[in-house]
Coordinates of C-alpha atoms in Angstrom, one line a residue:
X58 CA 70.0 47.0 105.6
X59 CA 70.0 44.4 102.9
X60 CA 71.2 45.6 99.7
X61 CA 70.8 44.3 95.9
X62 CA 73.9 45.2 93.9
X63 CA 73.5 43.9 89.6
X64 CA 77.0 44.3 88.1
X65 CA 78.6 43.2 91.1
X66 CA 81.8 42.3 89.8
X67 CA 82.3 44.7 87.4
X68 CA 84.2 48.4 88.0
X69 CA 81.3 50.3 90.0
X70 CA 79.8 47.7 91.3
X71 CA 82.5 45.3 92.8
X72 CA 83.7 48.7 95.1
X73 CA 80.4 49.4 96.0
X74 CA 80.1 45.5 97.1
X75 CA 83.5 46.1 99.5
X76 CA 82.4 49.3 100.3
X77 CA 78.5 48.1 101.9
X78 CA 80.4 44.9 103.1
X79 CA 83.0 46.7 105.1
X80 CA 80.2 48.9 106.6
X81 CA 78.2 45.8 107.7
X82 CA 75.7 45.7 105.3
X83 CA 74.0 42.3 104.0
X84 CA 75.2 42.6 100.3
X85 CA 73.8 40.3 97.6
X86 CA 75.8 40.7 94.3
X87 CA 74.3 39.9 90.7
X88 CA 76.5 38.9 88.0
X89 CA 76.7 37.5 85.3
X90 CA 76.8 33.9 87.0
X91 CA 74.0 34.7 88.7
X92 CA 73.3 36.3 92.1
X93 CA 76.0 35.4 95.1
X94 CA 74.5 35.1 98.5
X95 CA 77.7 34.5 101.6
X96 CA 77.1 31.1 102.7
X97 CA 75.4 29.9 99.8
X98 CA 77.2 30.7 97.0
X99 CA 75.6 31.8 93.6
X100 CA 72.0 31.0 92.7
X101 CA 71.6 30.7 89.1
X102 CA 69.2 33.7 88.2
X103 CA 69.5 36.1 84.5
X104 CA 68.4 39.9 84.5
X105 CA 66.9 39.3 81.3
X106 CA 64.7 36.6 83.0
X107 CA 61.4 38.8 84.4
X108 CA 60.5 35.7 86.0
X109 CA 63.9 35.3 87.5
X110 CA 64.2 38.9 88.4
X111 CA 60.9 38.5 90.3
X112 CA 61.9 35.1 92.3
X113 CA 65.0 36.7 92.7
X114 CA 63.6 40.4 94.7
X115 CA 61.3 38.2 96.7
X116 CA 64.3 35.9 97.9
X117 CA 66.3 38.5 98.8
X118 CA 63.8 41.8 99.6
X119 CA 66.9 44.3 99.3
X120 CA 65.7 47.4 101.0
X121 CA 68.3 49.2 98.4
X122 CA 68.9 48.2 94.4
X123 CA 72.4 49.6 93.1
X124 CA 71.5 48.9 89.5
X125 CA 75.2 49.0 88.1
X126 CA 75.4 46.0 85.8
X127 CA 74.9 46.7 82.1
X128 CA 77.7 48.0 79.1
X129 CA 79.8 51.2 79.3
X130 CA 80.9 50.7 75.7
X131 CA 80.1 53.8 73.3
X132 CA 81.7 52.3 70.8
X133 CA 80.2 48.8 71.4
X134 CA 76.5 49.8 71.5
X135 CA 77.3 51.6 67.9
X136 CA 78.7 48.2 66.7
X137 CA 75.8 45.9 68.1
X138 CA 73.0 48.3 69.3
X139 CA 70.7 45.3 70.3
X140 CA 73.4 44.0 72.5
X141 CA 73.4 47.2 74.6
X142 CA 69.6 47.4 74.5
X143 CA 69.4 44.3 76.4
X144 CA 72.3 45.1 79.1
X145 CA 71.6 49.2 79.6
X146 CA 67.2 48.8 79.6
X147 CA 65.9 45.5 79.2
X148 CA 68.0 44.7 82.5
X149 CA 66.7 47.7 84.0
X150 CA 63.1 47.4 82.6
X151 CA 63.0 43.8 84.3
X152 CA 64.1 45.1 87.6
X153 CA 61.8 47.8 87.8
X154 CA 58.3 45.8 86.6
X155 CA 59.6 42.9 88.7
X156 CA 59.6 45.2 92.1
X157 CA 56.0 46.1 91.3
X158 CA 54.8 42.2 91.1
X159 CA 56.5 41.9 94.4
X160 CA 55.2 44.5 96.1
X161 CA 58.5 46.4 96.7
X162 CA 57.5 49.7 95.9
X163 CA 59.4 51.6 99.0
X164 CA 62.8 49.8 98.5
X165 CA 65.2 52.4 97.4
X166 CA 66.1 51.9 93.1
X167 CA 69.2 53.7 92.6
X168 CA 70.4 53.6 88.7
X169 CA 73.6 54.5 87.1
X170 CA 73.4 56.4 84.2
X171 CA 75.6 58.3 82.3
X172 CA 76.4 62.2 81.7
X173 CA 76.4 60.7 77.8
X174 CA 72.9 61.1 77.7
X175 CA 73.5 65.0 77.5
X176 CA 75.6 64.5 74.3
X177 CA 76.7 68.2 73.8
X178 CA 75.4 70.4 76.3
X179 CA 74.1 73.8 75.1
X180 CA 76.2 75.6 78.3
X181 CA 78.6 74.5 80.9
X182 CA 78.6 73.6 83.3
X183 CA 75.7 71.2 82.6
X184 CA 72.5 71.2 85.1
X185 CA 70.5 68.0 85.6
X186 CA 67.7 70.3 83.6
X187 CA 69.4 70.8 80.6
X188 CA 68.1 69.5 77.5
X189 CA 69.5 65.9 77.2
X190 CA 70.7 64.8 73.2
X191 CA 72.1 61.1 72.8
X192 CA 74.9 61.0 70.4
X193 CA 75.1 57.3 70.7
X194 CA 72.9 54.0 70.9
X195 CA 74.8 53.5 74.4
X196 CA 73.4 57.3 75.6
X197 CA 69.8 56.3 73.9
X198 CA 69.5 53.3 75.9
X199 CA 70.3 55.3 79.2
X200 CA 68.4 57.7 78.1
X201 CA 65.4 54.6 78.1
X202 CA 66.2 53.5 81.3
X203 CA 66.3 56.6 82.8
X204 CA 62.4 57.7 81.0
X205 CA 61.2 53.9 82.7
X206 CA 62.5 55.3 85.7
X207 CA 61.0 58.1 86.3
X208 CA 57.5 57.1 84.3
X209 CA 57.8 54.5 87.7
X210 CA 58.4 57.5 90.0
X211 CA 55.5 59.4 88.9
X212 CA 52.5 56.3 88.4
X213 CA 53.4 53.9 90.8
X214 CA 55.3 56.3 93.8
X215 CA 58.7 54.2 93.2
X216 CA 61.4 55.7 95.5
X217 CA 63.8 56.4 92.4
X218 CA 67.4 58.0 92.0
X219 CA 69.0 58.5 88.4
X220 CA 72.9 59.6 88.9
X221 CA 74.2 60.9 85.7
X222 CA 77.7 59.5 86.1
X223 CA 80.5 61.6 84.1
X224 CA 83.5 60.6 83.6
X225 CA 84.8 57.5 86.7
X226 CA 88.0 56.3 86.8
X227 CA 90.3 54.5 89.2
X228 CA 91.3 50.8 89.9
X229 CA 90.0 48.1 88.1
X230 CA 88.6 49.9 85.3
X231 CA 90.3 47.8 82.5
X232 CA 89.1 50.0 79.3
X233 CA 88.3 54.1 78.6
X234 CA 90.7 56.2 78.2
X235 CA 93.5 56.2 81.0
X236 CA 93.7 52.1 80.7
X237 CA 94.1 53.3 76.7
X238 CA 97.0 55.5 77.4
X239 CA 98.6 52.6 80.2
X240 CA 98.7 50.2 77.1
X241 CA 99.8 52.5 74.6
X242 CA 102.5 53.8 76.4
X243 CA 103.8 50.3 77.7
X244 CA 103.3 48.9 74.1
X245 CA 104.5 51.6 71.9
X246 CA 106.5 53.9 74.5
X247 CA 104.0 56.6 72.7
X248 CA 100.6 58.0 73.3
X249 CA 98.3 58.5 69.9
X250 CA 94.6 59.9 70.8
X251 CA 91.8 60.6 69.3
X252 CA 90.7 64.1 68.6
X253 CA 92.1 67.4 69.4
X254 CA 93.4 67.3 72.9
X255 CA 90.7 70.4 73.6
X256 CA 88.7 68.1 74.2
X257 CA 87.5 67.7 78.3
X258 CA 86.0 65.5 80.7
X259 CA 84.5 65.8 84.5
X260 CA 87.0 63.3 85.9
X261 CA 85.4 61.5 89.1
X262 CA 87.7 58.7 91.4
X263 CA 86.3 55.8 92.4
X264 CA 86.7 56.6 96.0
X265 CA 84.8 59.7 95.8
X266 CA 81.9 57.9 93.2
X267 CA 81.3 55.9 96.0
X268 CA 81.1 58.8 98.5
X269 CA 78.7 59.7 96.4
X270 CA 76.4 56.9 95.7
X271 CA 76.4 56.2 99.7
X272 CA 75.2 60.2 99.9
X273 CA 72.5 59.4 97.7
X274 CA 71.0 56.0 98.6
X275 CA 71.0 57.6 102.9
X276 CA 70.6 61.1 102.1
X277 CA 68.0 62.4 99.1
X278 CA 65.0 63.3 99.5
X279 CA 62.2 61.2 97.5
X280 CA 61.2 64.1 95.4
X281 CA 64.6 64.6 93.6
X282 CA 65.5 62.2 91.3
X283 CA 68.1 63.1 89.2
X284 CA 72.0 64.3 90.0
X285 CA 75.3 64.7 88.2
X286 CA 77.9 62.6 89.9
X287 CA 81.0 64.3 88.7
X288 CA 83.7 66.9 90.6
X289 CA 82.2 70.6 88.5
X290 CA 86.0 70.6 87.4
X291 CA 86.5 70.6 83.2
X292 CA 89.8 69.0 82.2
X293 CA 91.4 69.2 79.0
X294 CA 92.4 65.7 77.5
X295 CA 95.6 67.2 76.8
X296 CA 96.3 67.9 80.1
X297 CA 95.3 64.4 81.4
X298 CA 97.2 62.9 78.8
X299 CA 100.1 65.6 80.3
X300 CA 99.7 64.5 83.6
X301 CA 99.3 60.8 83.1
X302 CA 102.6 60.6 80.7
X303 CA 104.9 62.2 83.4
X304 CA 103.7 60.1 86.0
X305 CA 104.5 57.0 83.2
X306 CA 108.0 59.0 82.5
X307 CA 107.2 59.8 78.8
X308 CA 108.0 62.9 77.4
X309 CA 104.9 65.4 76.2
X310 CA 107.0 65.3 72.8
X311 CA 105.6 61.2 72.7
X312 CA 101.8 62.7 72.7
X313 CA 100.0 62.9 69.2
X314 CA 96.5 64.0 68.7
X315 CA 95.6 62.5 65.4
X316 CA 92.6 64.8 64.8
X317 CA 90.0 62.7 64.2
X318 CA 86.7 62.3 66.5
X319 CA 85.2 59.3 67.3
X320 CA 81.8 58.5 66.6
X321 CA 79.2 59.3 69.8
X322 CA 82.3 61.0 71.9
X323 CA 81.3 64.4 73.0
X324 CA 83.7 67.4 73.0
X325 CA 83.7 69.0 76.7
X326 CA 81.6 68.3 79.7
X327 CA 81.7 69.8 83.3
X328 CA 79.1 69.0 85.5
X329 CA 76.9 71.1 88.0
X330 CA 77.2 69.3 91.1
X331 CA 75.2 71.9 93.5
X332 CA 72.8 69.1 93.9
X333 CA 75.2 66.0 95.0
X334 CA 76.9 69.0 97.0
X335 CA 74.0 69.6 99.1
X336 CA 74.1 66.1 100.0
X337 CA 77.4 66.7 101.7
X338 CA 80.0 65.6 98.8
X339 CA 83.4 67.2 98.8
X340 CA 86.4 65.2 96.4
X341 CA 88.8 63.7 98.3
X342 CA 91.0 62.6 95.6
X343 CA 92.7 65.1 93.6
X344 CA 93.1 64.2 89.9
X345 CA 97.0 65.0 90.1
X346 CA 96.8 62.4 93.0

């Protein structure tokens, strides 16, 4: 199988890269110098390029697009919205038009958005048919690619998946909130957060998000689109920042909760992951672990 992977380098995409390479797959990997073929090197090509995207699909004919390149920056997109236009929908918009001018309408498009798009779900945990409510340019522009997505699905027959990605952690991942606590404890020798501590999040591995992406791209059906990639299991910020201080050797008496939210956050998710279940997901990585 040869497989298109945009954001190759980046958190999500550079495991998925070693993940489909030690499986025998042929990988290409699109980043930000362009798209790296083994043997070859990188070929200069830019995702906000149509025309590049298009000369691109037809050189390599990836029977499967992992679309993972674009910002994960809430705070970034509310700084410079147009900035994460371009990287979370123009990159996707590109990728999907282009596929039609080649003539690539059964290749599998898998795209990684975001449980942000839900903002504050009404009830938890949240279904993939809940009403969704961006709090955040970032979650609007997901939101965007995900609409593009399925408007493809439903007038042109695109083979389309939408994972609704909650909260991924693990190696690599040099921002968000546990690489926040890392500095601030080795910095400060204290940990000062943001909001209450009540707060909670649907913490995912990286191991296991890629469990889960493989599950999807070889095992849904065409018809279902959508699916929260998450564990079902609501943690307290609080108790992550609990269990991430021991582990550093600081005292809970170091942790401070200074109150105050931060624009586009949302206070407590836990995912419904019946669907991704059904697939044959189980967690292998225990958050303690």
């Amino acid at each position: 199988m040869r497989i298109l992977i945009t954001g190759h380098t980046g958190f999500i995409g550079s495991h998925l890269t070693e993940a489909y390479k030690k499986n025998g797959q042929e990988v290409f990997g699109w980043g930000r110098d362009g798209v790296y073929i083994d043997g070859q090197g990188y070929i200069q090509a830019d995702l906000m390029d149509l025309s590049d995207v298009g000369k691109i699909l037809r050189y390599c004919s990836p029977d499967l697009i992992l679309h993972c390149a674009g910002s994960a920056d809430v705070n970034g997109s509310i700084q410079d919205p147009v900035q994460d236009l371009k990287s979370n929908y123009i990159t996707t918009h590109n990728l999907l038009f282009a596929m039609r001018e080649a003539h690539m309408l059964s290749s599998r498009f898998i795209l990684m958005s975001s449980a942000a798009v839900y903002g504050n779900p009404i009830s938890l945990p949240v279904t993939e048919k809940q009403e969704i409510n961006p709090l955040s340019p970032y979650a609007l522009h997901k939101k965007a690619a995900e609409d593009t997505c399925i408007y493809m699905h439903k007038n042109h027959g695109y083979d389309v998946k939408i994972l609704r990605i909650f909260s991924a952690y693990g190696p690599g991942l040099k921002k968000q909130i546990f690489w926040d606590m890392y500095q601030k404890v080795t910095q400060t020798g204290r940990l000062d957060l943001w909001g209450s501590g009540d707060e909670s999040r649907d913490y995912i591995y990286i191991d296991d998000l890629i469990q889960a992406i493989m599950l999807v791209s070889e095992k849904a059906p065409y018809d279902e689109i959508l699916y929260n990639v998450a564990n079902g299991d609501e943690i307290k910020i609080k108790e992550a920042a609990m269990t991430f201080a021991r582990n550093m050797g600081l005292g809970k008496e170091k942790i401070r909760f200074v109150g105050k939210q931060r624009e586009g956050d949302p206070l407590n998710w836990k995912g419904d992951i019946s669907k991704l279940s059904s697939l044959g997901y189980e967690r292998k990585v225990a958050f303690e672990e």
